[in-house]
Coordinates of C-alpha atoms and ligand atoms in Angstrom, one line a residue:
M267 CA -162.0 185.1 -67.7
T268 CA -161.5 188.6 -69.4
Y269 CA -158.6 189.4 -71.4
D270 CA -156.8 191.7 -69.0
R271 CA -156.3 189.2 -66.9
R272 CA -155.6 186.7 -69.2
R273 CA -153.1 188.8 -70.1
R274 CA -151.8 190.2 -66.9
A275 CA -149.2 187.5 -66.6
L276 CA -148.0 188.0 -69.9
L277 CA -146.9 191.7 -69.1
K278 CA -145.5 191.0 -66.2
G279 CA -142.8 189.3 -68.6
L280 CA -142.8 192.1 -70.9
S281 CA -142.3 194.7 -68.5
L282 CA -138.8 193.7 -67.6
I283 CA -138.1 194.3 -71.6
P284 CA -136.7 197.6 -72.2
L285 CA -139.6 199.4 -74.0
V286 CA -137.3 200.9 -76.8
G287 CA -136.3 198.8 -79.3
C288 CA -139.0 195.9 -78.6
L289 CA -140.6 195.2 -81.0
P290 CA -140.6 191.9 -82.8
Q291 CA -139.1 192.6 -86.1
E292 CA -138.2 189.4 -87.0
A293 CA -141.8 188.4 -86.9
S294 CA -142.9 191.3 -89.2
P295 CA -143.3 191.0 -93.2
N296 CA -143.7 193.9 -93.2
P297 CA -140.9 195.4 -90.8
V298 CA -141.8 199.0 -89.2
P299 CA -138.2 200.6 -88.5
D300 CA -139.8 202.5 -85.5
S301 CA -139.0 202.0 -82.0
S302 CA -141.9 202.6 -79.4
P303 CA -142.1 205.4 -77.5
H304 CA -143.5 205.4 -74.1
P305 CA -147.4 204.5 -74.0
D306 CA -147.2 207.3 -71.2
L307 CA -146.7 209.8 -73.9
Q308 CA -149.8 209.4 -75.6
L309 CA -152.9 212.0 -75.3
R310 CA -155.4 211.1 -73.6
R311 CA -158.7 212.4 -72.7
K312 CA -161.2 212.1 -69.8
I313 CA -164.9 210.2 -70.5
P314 CA -167.3 212.7 -69.5
S315 CA -169.6 210.4 -67.8
T316 CA -167.1 208.6 -65.1
G317 CA -163.7 210.8 -65.7
E318 CA -162.1 207.7 -67.0
P319 CA -159.2 208.7 -69.0
I320 CA -158.4 206.9 -72.7
P321 CA -156.1 207.5 -75.3
C322 CA -157.6 210.0 -77.9
L323 CA -155.9 207.5 -80.7
G324 CA -158.2 204.4 -81.3
L325 CA -158.1 201.9 -83.8
G326 CA -161.5 200.7 -86.3
T327 CA -161.9 197.7 -87.8
Y328 CA -164.2 197.8 -90.6
R329 CA -162.7 195.9 -94.2
A330 CA -159.2 196.6 -92.0
F331 CA -159.8 193.4 -89.3
S332 CA -162.7 191.2 -91.3
R333 CA -161.2 188.1 -91.9
L334 CA -158.1 185.9 -91.5
D335 CA -157.7 184.4 -94.6
S336 CA -154.0 184.1 -94.6
E337 CA -151.1 183.5 -92.5
E338 CA -149.9 187.2 -94.1
T339 CA -153.0 188.8 -93.4
T340 CA -153.0 187.0 -89.8
S341 CA -149.4 187.9 -89.0
A342 CA -150.1 191.7 -89.9
L343 CA -152.9 192.1 -87.9
R344 CA -150.8 190.8 -85.4
E345 CA -148.3 192.9 -85.4
V346 CA -151.0 196.1 -85.5
L347 CA -152.5 195.3 -82.6
T348 CA -148.8 194.1 -80.4
L349 CA -147.9 197.4 -82.1
F350 CA -150.5 199.4 -80.8
S351 CA -150.8 198.7 -77.4
K352 CA -146.8 199.3 -77.7
W353 CA -147.5 202.9 -78.2
G354 CA -150.5 203.2 -75.9
G355 CA -153.6 202.7 -77.7
R356 CA -156.7 201.1 -75.9
V357 CA -159.4 201.8 -77.5
I358 CA -160.8 199.5 -80.5
D359 CA -164.6 199.9 -82.3
T360 CA -165.5 197.1 -84.2
S361 CA -169.2 196.0 -85.1
P362 CA -171.4 192.9 -86.1
M363 CA -171.8 194.3 -89.1
Y364 CA -168.1 194.2 -89.9
A365 CA -168.0 190.9 -91.8
N366 CA -166.0 188.6 -89.1
A367 CA -164.4 191.4 -87.6
E368 CA -165.4 190.7 -83.9
S369 CA -164.1 186.9 -84.2
V370 CA -160.6 188.4 -85.7
L371 CA -160.4 190.5 -82.5
G372 CA -161.4 187.4 -80.4
T373 CA -158.7 185.4 -81.9
L374 CA -155.8 188.0 -82.1
L375 CA -156.4 190.1 -79.1
P376 CA -154.9 187.4 -76.2
Q377 CA -151.7 187.3 -78.9
A378 CA -151.2 190.4 -78.3
P379 CA -149.9 192.3 -74.8
S380 CA -152.2 193.9 -73.2
P381 CA -152.1 197.9 -72.6
E382 CA -150.8 198.3 -68.9
S383 CA -155.0 199.7 -68.1
G384 CA -156.3 196.7 -70.5
W385 CA -158.2 196.8 -73.5
F386 CA -161.1 199.5 -74.1
L387 CA -163.1 197.3 -76.9
A388 CA -166.1 198.9 -78.1
T389 CA -168.9 197.2 -80.4
K390 CA -172.4 198.0 -81.6
V391 CA -176.0 196.7 -81.8
W392 CA -177.0 196.5 -85.5
T393 CA -180.5 194.7 -85.8
N394 CA -184.2 195.6 -85.3
G395 CA -185.9 194.1 -82.1
Q396 CA -185.5 193.8 -78.2
S397 CA -184.7 190.1 -78.5
A398 CA -182.3 190.0 -81.4
G399 CA -180.5 193.1 -79.9
E400 CA -180.1 191.1 -76.9
S401 CA -179.0 188.2 -78.4
Q402 CA -176.7 189.8 -81.3
M403 CA -174.9 191.7 -77.9
K404 CA -174.7 188.8 -75.9
S405 CA -172.8 187.1 -79.2
S406 CA -170.4 189.7 -79.3
S407 CA -169.1 189.9 -76.1
E408 CA -168.4 186.1 -77.1
R409 CA -166.8 186.4 -80.2
I410 CA -164.7 189.0 -78.8
G411 CA -163.9 187.3 -75.4
A412 CA -164.6 190.2 -73.5
S413 CA -167.3 191.0 -70.7
P414 CA -168.1 193.1 -69.4
L415 CA -168.0 195.0 -73.2
D416 CA -166.6 198.5 -72.5
L417 CA -169.1 200.0 -74.9
V418 CA -171.6 199.1 -76.8
Q419 CA -173.3 201.3 -79.6
I420 CA -176.5 201.1 -81.4
H421 CA -175.1 201.2 -84.7
N422 CA -176.4 204.3 -87.4
L423 CA -179.1 204.6 -84.7
R424 CA -180.8 201.4 -85.9
D425 CA -184.3 200.7 -83.8
W426 CA -182.8 202.8 -81.1
K427 CA -186.0 203.5 -79.0
T428 CA -186.3 199.6 -78.8
H429 CA -182.6 199.1 -77.7
L430 CA -181.9 201.9 -75.3
P431 CA -183.8 200.5 -72.4
T432 CA -182.1 196.9 -72.9
L433 CA -178.6 198.8 -72.9
R434 CA -179.2 200.3 -69.6
R435 CA -180.8 197.4 -68.2
L436 CA -177.3 195.6 -69.3
K437 CA -175.1 198.5 -67.7
G438 CA -177.2 198.0 -64.6
E439 CA -176.3 194.3 -64.4
G440 CA -172.2 195.0 -65.1
K441 CA -172.6 193.4 -68.6
I442 CA -171.7 196.8 -70.7
R443 CA -169.9 199.5 -69.3
Y444 CA -171.4 202.4 -71.5
I445 CA -173.8 203.3 -74.2
G446 CA -173.2 204.7 -76.8
L447 CA -175.0 206.0 -80.3
T448 CA -173.7 206.0 -84.1
T449 CA -174.0 207.6 -87.4
W450 CA -171.8 208.2 -90.3
G451 CA -170.7 210.3 -93.3
G452 CA -172.6 213.1 -91.7
H453 CA -176.5 211.4 -92.3
D454 CA -178.7 211.3 -89.9
H455 CA -178.2 214.7 -87.7
A456 CA -181.6 215.5 -86.6
R457 CA -182.0 212.0 -85.4
M458 CA -178.4 211.8 -83.3
L459 CA -179.9 215.2 -81.9
E460 CA -182.9 213.9 -80.9
A461 CA -181.4 210.4 -79.2
M462 CA -178.4 211.9 -77.6
K463 CA -180.6 213.8 -75.4
S464 CA -181.8 211.1 -73.9
K465 CA -180.5 209.8 -70.6
D466 CA -178.0 207.4 -69.4
I467 CA -175.9 208.1 -73.4
D468 CA -172.1 208.1 -72.4
F469 CA -170.7 208.2 -75.9
I470 CA -171.3 209.2 -79.6
Q471 CA -169.7 208.2 -82.8
V472 CA -169.8 210.2 -85.5
S473 CA -167.9 211.1 -88.6
Y474 CA -165.7 213.8 -89.0
N475 CA -162.5 214.8 -90.7
I476 CA -160.6 217.8 -92.3
F477 CA -163.1 218.0 -95.5
N478 CA -166.2 216.9 -93.5
R479 CA -166.5 219.2 -90.9
K480 CA -170.5 218.9 -90.1
I481 CA -170.5 218.1 -86.8
E482 CA -168.9 221.3 -85.9
D483 CA -172.3 223.0 -86.3
Q484 CA -174.4 221.5 -83.6
I485 CA -173.2 218.0 -82.9
L486 CA -170.1 218.8 -80.9
P487 CA -171.7 221.6 -79.5
V488 CA -174.6 219.6 -77.8
A489 CA -172.2 216.7 -76.8
Q490 CA -170.0 219.4 -74.9
E491 CA -173.2 220.5 -73.2
L492 CA -174.5 217.2 -72.5
G493 CA -171.0 216.0 -71.0
L494 CA -170.6 213.1 -73.9
A495 CA -167.4 211.3 -75.1
V496 CA -167.3 211.7 -78.6
L497 CA -165.2 209.1 -81.0
A498 CA -164.4 210.6 -84.8
N499 CA -165.1 207.7 -87.7
R500 CA -163.6 207.9 -90.9
P501 CA -161.1 210.3 -90.2
F502 CA -159.7 209.8 -93.4
E503 CA -163.0 209.2 -95.2
Q504 CA -162.2 205.7 -95.6
G505 CA -158.7 206.3 -97.1
R506 CA -160.2 209.0 -100.2
L507 CA -158.3 211.9 -98.2
F508 CA -155.0 210.6 -99.3
S509 CA -155.6 210.7 -102.8
K510 CA -157.1 214.3 -102.6
V511 CA -153.0 215.2 -101.7
E512 CA -151.8 212.7 -103.9
G513 CA -148.0 213.7 -105.0
R514 CA -147.9 216.3 -102.6
D515 CA -145.7 216.8 -99.9
I516 CA -147.3 218.1 -96.6
P517 CA -146.3 221.9 -96.4
E518 CA -143.1 222.9 -94.6
W519 CA -145.2 225.1 -92.2
A520 CA -147.2 221.8 -91.0
R521 CA -143.8 219.4 -90.7
S522 CA -141.9 222.1 -88.6
E523 CA -145.1 223.7 -86.3
L524 CA -146.5 220.1 -85.7
K525 CA -143.8 218.0 -85.7
I526 CA -145.3 215.7 -87.9
S527 CA -143.9 214.0 -91.2
S528 CA -147.0 212.7 -92.8
W529 CA -150.6 213.7 -94.2
A530 CA -152.1 210.8 -92.3
Q531 CA -150.5 213.0 -89.2
F532 CA -151.5 216.1 -90.7
F533 CA -155.3 215.1 -91.2
L534 CA -155.6 213.0 -87.2
K535 CA -153.7 216.3 -85.5
F536 CA -156.4 218.6 -86.9
L537 CA -159.2 216.6 -85.0
L538 CA -157.1 215.6 -82.0
A539 CA -157.0 219.5 -81.6
D540 CA -160.7 219.6 -81.0
E541 CA -160.9 219.0 -77.2
R542 CA -164.2 218.2 -77.7
V543 CA -163.4 215.2 -79.4
T544 CA -162.3 212.2 -77.1
A545 CA -160.4 209.8 -79.6
V546 CA -160.7 209.3 -83.4
I547 CA -160.5 205.6 -84.2
P548 CA -158.3 205.6 -87.8
A549 CA -158.8 201.6 -89.1
T550 CA -155.5 200.1 -90.5
S551 CA -154.7 197.0 -91.8
K552 CA -150.8 197.9 -91.7
P553 CA -148.4 197.8 -88.9
R554 CA -146.5 200.6 -90.9
H555 CA -149.8 202.9 -91.0
L556 CA -150.0 202.3 -87.6
V557 CA -147.1 203.3 -86.5
D558 CA -147.7 206.4 -88.5
N559 CA -151.7 206.9 -87.4
M560 CA -150.2 206.6 -83.5
R561 CA -147.5 209.2 -83.8
A562 CA -149.9 211.5 -84.6
G563 CA -150.8 211.4 -80.1
L564 CA -147.3 213.0 -79.3
G565 CA -146.0 216.5 -79.8
P566 CA -147.8 219.5 -80.6
L567 CA -151.5 220.0 -81.8
P568 CA -152.5 223.0 -84.2
D569 CA -154.3 225.9 -81.9
A570 CA -157.5 227.6 -83.9
E571 CA -155.3 229.9 -86.3
L572 CA -153.2 226.7 -87.6
R573 CA -156.4 224.9 -87.6
T574 CA -157.4 227.5 -90.6
R575 CA -154.4 227.4 -92.0
M576 CA -154.8 223.6 -92.4
V577 CA -158.1 223.7 -93.9
S578 CA -157.4 226.6 -96.6
Y579 CA -154.4 225.1 -97.6
L580 CA -156.5 222.0 -98.6
E581 CA -159.2 224.1 -99.7
Q582 CA -156.5 225.3 -102.1
I583 CA -155.2 222.0 -103.5
Ligands
NAP793 N1 -171.6 204.2 -88.0 C1 -170.8 203.8 -87.6 O1 -171.1 203.1 -86.4 C2 -169.4 203.6 -88.6 C3 -168.9 204.3 -89.7 C4 -168.2 204.7 -90.4 C5 -166.7 204.1 -89.7 N2 -166.6 203.4 -88.3 C6 -165.5 203.5 -87.4 O2 -164.7 203.8 -87.5 C7 -163.5 203.3 -88.1 C8 -162.8 203.9 -88.8 O3 -163.5 204.5 -90.6 P1 -162.8 204.0 -92.0 O4 -162.4 202.5 -91.6 O5 -164.5 203.8 -92.6 O6 -161.8 204.7 -92.7 P2 -161.0 205.6 -92.2 O7 -160.2 205.4 -90.8 O8 -160.8 206.9 -92.3 O9 -160.2 205.4 -93.2 C9 -159.0 203.7 -93.0 C10 -158.8 203.8 -94.4 O10 -157.1 204.6 -94.6 C11 -156.3 203.9 -94.9 N3 -155.0 204.3 -93.7 C12 -155.1 204.2 -92.4 N4 -153.9 204.4 -92.1 C13 -152.8 205.3 -93.2 C14 -152.0 205.6 -92.9 N5 -151.5 206.0 -92.4 N6 -151.7 206.3 -94.7 C15 -152.1 205.5 -95.7 N7 -153.0 205.1 -95.7 C16 -153.8 204.8 -94.3 C17 -156.7 201.8 -94.4 O11 -155.8 201.5 -95.4 P3 -154.6 200.8 -94.9 O12 -155.7 198.8 -94.2 O13 -154.2 200.0 -95.8 O14 -154.1 200.8 -93.7 C18 -157.9 202.3 -95.1 O15 -158.1 202.6 -96.6 C19 -164.0 202.2 -88.9 O16 -162.9 201.1 -88.9 C20 -165.3 201.6 -87.5 O17 -164.6 201.1 -87.0 C21 -168.1 203.2 -87.6

């Protein structure tokens, strides 16, 4: 049974609770003071190949969801997922490469309230060879507890020419819904450009942040031309962007024009302003960071002039 069906009964009960102020704060080791806005306020964009809308603020799981090694970690991650759903999030990205992240999701997702339209669960195939790839995808589906998987991406293009026919067949059999390709850190763009021109690709996932804008040159224009959805990974460069601005307040003009209250929102709104980006997938293990990040999906986005100003401001630091 899929998560969505398992959780529909739970949601029925939850829908009777007013959305504002309904967070389970007593259960939290790290209380979040904010109340949830209505999830419908969250920015959404359509997957070009089908027109299905998804929320633009997703959730990454690298390192953050690697393992459940204490009661405290379990409780914090459970709250991250609960808040993510309540703030209108659906898209969760994982991989068999991320230690136990798929199993952690499989354990915790049934305990979190399902979003109104269900979870959108993305994982990856990360191995060589047709039969190893197929059995890895089967294991991913079992570990996460989701069938069909919403999106399976070829992780860092590993053995992509072998996996693509398998993914097409699995999609035809209804075992996966979308096919994707990933790279990271601005690497491998030539191979990515070649692979993304193949038939039947729905998504690409690439690194994009305010300091690393390499995908603007070719990847984003080609993705737009081909009608591919784009997931932006490493929006904080694995947290390093926060070190670059350490000890500095966000500038007053950004605070007032973008209605933001943190550097995380500054970095995320910069990415969300590019309409070729379908969703960004910051990872966090902390409930208060989750809420901070989800706030970036609300309110005004910078126009081209303001984006240029955001870049110049950071270049002068
Ligand atoms: N090749 C690929 O397919 C590929 C490559 C890279 C990434 N990805 C995907 O993209 C996701 C995101 O990339 P990433 O995890 O590498 O890095 P990231 O999202 O750029 O940064 C994550 C780091 O930022 C911190 N953080 C999150 N929100 C914060 C906030 N509001 N304030 C302060 N710190 C905050 C997190 O720490 P806390 O836990 O303490 O919040 C964590 O250390 C991955 O998890 C993965 O799903 C895919």
